[in-house]
Structure formats: C-alpha cells, structure tokens
XYZ file of N, CA and C in Angstrom:
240
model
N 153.295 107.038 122.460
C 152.685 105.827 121.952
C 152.212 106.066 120.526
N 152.544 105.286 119.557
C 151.964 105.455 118.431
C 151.793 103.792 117.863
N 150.720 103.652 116.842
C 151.132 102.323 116.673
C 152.346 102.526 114.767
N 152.683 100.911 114.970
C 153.877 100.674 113.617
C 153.220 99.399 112.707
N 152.639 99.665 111.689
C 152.005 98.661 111.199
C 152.894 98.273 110.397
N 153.355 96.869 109.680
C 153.518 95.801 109.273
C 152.891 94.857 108.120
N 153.667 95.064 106.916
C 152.588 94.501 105.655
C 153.359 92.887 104.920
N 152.403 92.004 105.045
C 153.366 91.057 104.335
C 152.280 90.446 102.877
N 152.600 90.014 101.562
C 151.779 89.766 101.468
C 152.464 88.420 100.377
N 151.752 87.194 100.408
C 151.826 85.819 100.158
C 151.460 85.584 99.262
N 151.944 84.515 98.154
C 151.168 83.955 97.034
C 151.871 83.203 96.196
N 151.066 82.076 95.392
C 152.120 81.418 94.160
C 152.543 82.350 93.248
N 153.952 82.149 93.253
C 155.289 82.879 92.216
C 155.286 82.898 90.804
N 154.324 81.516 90.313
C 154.528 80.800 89.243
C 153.238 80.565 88.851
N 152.178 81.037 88.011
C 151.140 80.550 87.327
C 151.121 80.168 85.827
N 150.209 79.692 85.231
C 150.239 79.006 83.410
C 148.243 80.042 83.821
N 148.275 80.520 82.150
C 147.007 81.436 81.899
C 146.238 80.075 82.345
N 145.006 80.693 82.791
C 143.811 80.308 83.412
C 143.841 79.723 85.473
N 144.966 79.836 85.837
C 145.568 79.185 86.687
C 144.813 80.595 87.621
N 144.325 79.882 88.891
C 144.133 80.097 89.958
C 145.398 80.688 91.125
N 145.323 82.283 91.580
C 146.412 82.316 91.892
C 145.461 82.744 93.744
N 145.986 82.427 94.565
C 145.390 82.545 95.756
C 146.621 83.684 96.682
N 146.467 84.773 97.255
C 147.042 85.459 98.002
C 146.806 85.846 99.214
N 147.212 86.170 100.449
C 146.719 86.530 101.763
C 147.830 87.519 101.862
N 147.494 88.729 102.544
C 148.037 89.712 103.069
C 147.605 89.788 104.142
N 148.867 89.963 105.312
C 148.841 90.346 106.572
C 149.028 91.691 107.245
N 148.424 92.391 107.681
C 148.799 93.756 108.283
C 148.787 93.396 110.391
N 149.839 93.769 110.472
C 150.410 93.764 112.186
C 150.562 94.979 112.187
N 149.982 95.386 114.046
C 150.641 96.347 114.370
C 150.955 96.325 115.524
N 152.232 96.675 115.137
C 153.595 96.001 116.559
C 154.131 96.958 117.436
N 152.782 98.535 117.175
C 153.435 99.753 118.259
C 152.372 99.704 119.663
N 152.789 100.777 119.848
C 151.839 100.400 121.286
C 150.312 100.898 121.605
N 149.645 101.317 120.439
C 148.846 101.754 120.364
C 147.685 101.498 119.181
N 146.406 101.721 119.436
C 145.567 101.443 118.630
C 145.401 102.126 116.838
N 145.691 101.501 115.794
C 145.505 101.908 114.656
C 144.477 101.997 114.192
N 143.583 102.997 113.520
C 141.997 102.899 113.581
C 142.171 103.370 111.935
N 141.114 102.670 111.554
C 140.690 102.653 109.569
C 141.801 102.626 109.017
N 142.208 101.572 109.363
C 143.265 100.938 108.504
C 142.553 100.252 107.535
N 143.384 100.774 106.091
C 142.677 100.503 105.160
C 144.005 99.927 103.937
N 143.826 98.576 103.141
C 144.965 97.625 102.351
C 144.865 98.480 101.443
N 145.431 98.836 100.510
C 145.030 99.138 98.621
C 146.014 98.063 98.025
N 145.365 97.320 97.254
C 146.621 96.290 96.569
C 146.538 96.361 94.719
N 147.882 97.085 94.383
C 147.579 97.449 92.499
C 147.822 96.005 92.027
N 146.865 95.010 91.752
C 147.339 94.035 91.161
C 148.258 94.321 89.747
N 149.613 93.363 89.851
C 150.225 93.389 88.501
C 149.443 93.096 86.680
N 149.858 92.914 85.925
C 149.832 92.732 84.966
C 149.645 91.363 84.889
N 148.691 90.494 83.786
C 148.874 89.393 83.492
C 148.062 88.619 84.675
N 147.082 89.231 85.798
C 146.363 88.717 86.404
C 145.113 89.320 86.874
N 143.538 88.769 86.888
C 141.948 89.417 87.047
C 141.820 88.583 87.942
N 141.218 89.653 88.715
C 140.283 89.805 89.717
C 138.676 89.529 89.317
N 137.916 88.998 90.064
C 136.700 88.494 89.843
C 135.821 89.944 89.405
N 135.801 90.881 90.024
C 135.875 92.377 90.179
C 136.177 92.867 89.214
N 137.091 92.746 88.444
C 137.563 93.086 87.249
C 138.546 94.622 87.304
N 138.273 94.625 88.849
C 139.494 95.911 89.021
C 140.683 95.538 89.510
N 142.010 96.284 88.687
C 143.186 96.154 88.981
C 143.538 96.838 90.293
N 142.952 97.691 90.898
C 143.180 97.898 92.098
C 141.920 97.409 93.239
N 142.647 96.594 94.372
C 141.759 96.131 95.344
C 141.979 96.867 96.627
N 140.753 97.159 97.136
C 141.008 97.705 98.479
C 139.721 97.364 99.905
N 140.866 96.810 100.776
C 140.277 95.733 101.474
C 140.279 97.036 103.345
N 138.975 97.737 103.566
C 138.909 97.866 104.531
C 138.854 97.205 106.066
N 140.080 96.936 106.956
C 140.474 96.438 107.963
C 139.692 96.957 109.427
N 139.748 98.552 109.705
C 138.904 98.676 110.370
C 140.309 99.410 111.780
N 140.184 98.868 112.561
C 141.294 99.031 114.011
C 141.902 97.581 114.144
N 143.283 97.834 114.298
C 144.135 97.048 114.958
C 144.758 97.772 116.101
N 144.532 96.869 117.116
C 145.167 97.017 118.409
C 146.532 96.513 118.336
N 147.347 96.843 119.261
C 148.399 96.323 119.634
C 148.986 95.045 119.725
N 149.860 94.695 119.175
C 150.236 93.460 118.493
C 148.777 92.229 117.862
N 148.057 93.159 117.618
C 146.808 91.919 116.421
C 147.602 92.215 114.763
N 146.916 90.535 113.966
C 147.012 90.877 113.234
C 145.966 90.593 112.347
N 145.477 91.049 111.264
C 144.387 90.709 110.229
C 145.031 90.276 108.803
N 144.315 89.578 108.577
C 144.624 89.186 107.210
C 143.295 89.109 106.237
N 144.070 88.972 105.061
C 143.325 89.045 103.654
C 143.187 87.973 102.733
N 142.102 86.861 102.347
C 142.368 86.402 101.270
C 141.668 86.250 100.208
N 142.064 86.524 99.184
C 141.532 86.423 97.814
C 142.614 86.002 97.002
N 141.782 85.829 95.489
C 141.831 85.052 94.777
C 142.096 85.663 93.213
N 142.564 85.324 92.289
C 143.183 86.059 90.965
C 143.316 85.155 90.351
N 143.162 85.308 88.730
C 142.958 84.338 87.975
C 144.265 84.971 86.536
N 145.151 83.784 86.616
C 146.304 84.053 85.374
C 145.360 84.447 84.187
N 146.039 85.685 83.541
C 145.884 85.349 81.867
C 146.955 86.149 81.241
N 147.775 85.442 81.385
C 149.340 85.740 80.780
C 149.615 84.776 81.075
C-alpha cells in the first residue's frame, strides 16, 4: 500500500497588467493509503505578485487519505 498523489493546477491563460488572476490547485491521492504532510510549493512565473510579495508559495495540506482531495485558492495580480 502506498499512496499516489495527483497535482492539477487551474487558472486564467490570458491577463492585461493590473488584472486579477485567480488559481486553484488540486492535490488527489488515488493510492491506497494515507499521505501525511503533504505539502504544495508553487514558483509563481514571471510577470505576476502575490499579495505576499513572494515568488514562491507554499501551501501546507496536512494528510490526505485515500481517494480525498484538497484544494487551493489564491489570487495573483498581472504586472506584465
């Protein structure tokens, strides 16, 4: 038994500077067993801030059980 986690992550394709960009990331885990401190790191690209002002975000999840899934959403602001 081990678990198999699963990353998807969502968002508008297309922003103009100052534009509101909204994203959710999903983490599943689709093995048969419990995943414990599961933890996201997301390097935001170029040409978009975080309220935070850090280009890297990292969103502690915690345990996923067997087929759960958690998600993420935040928020990024164009300036490019």
């Amino acid at each position: 038994a081990k678990p198999v986690l699963t990353c998807e992550k969502t968002g508008t394709c297309e922003a103009c500077p100052g534009d509101p960009i909204h994203y959710t990331i999903s983490v599943t885990n689709r093995g048969s067993c419990a995943a414990h401190e599961v933890v996201i790191t997301d390097n935001l690209p170029d040409g978009v801030i975080h309220e935070s002002c850090q280009k890297t975000l990292v969103f502690k999840l915690g345990t996923l059980e067997p087929c759960e899934t958690k998600k993420v959403n935040f928020c990024v602001i164009a300036d490019k």
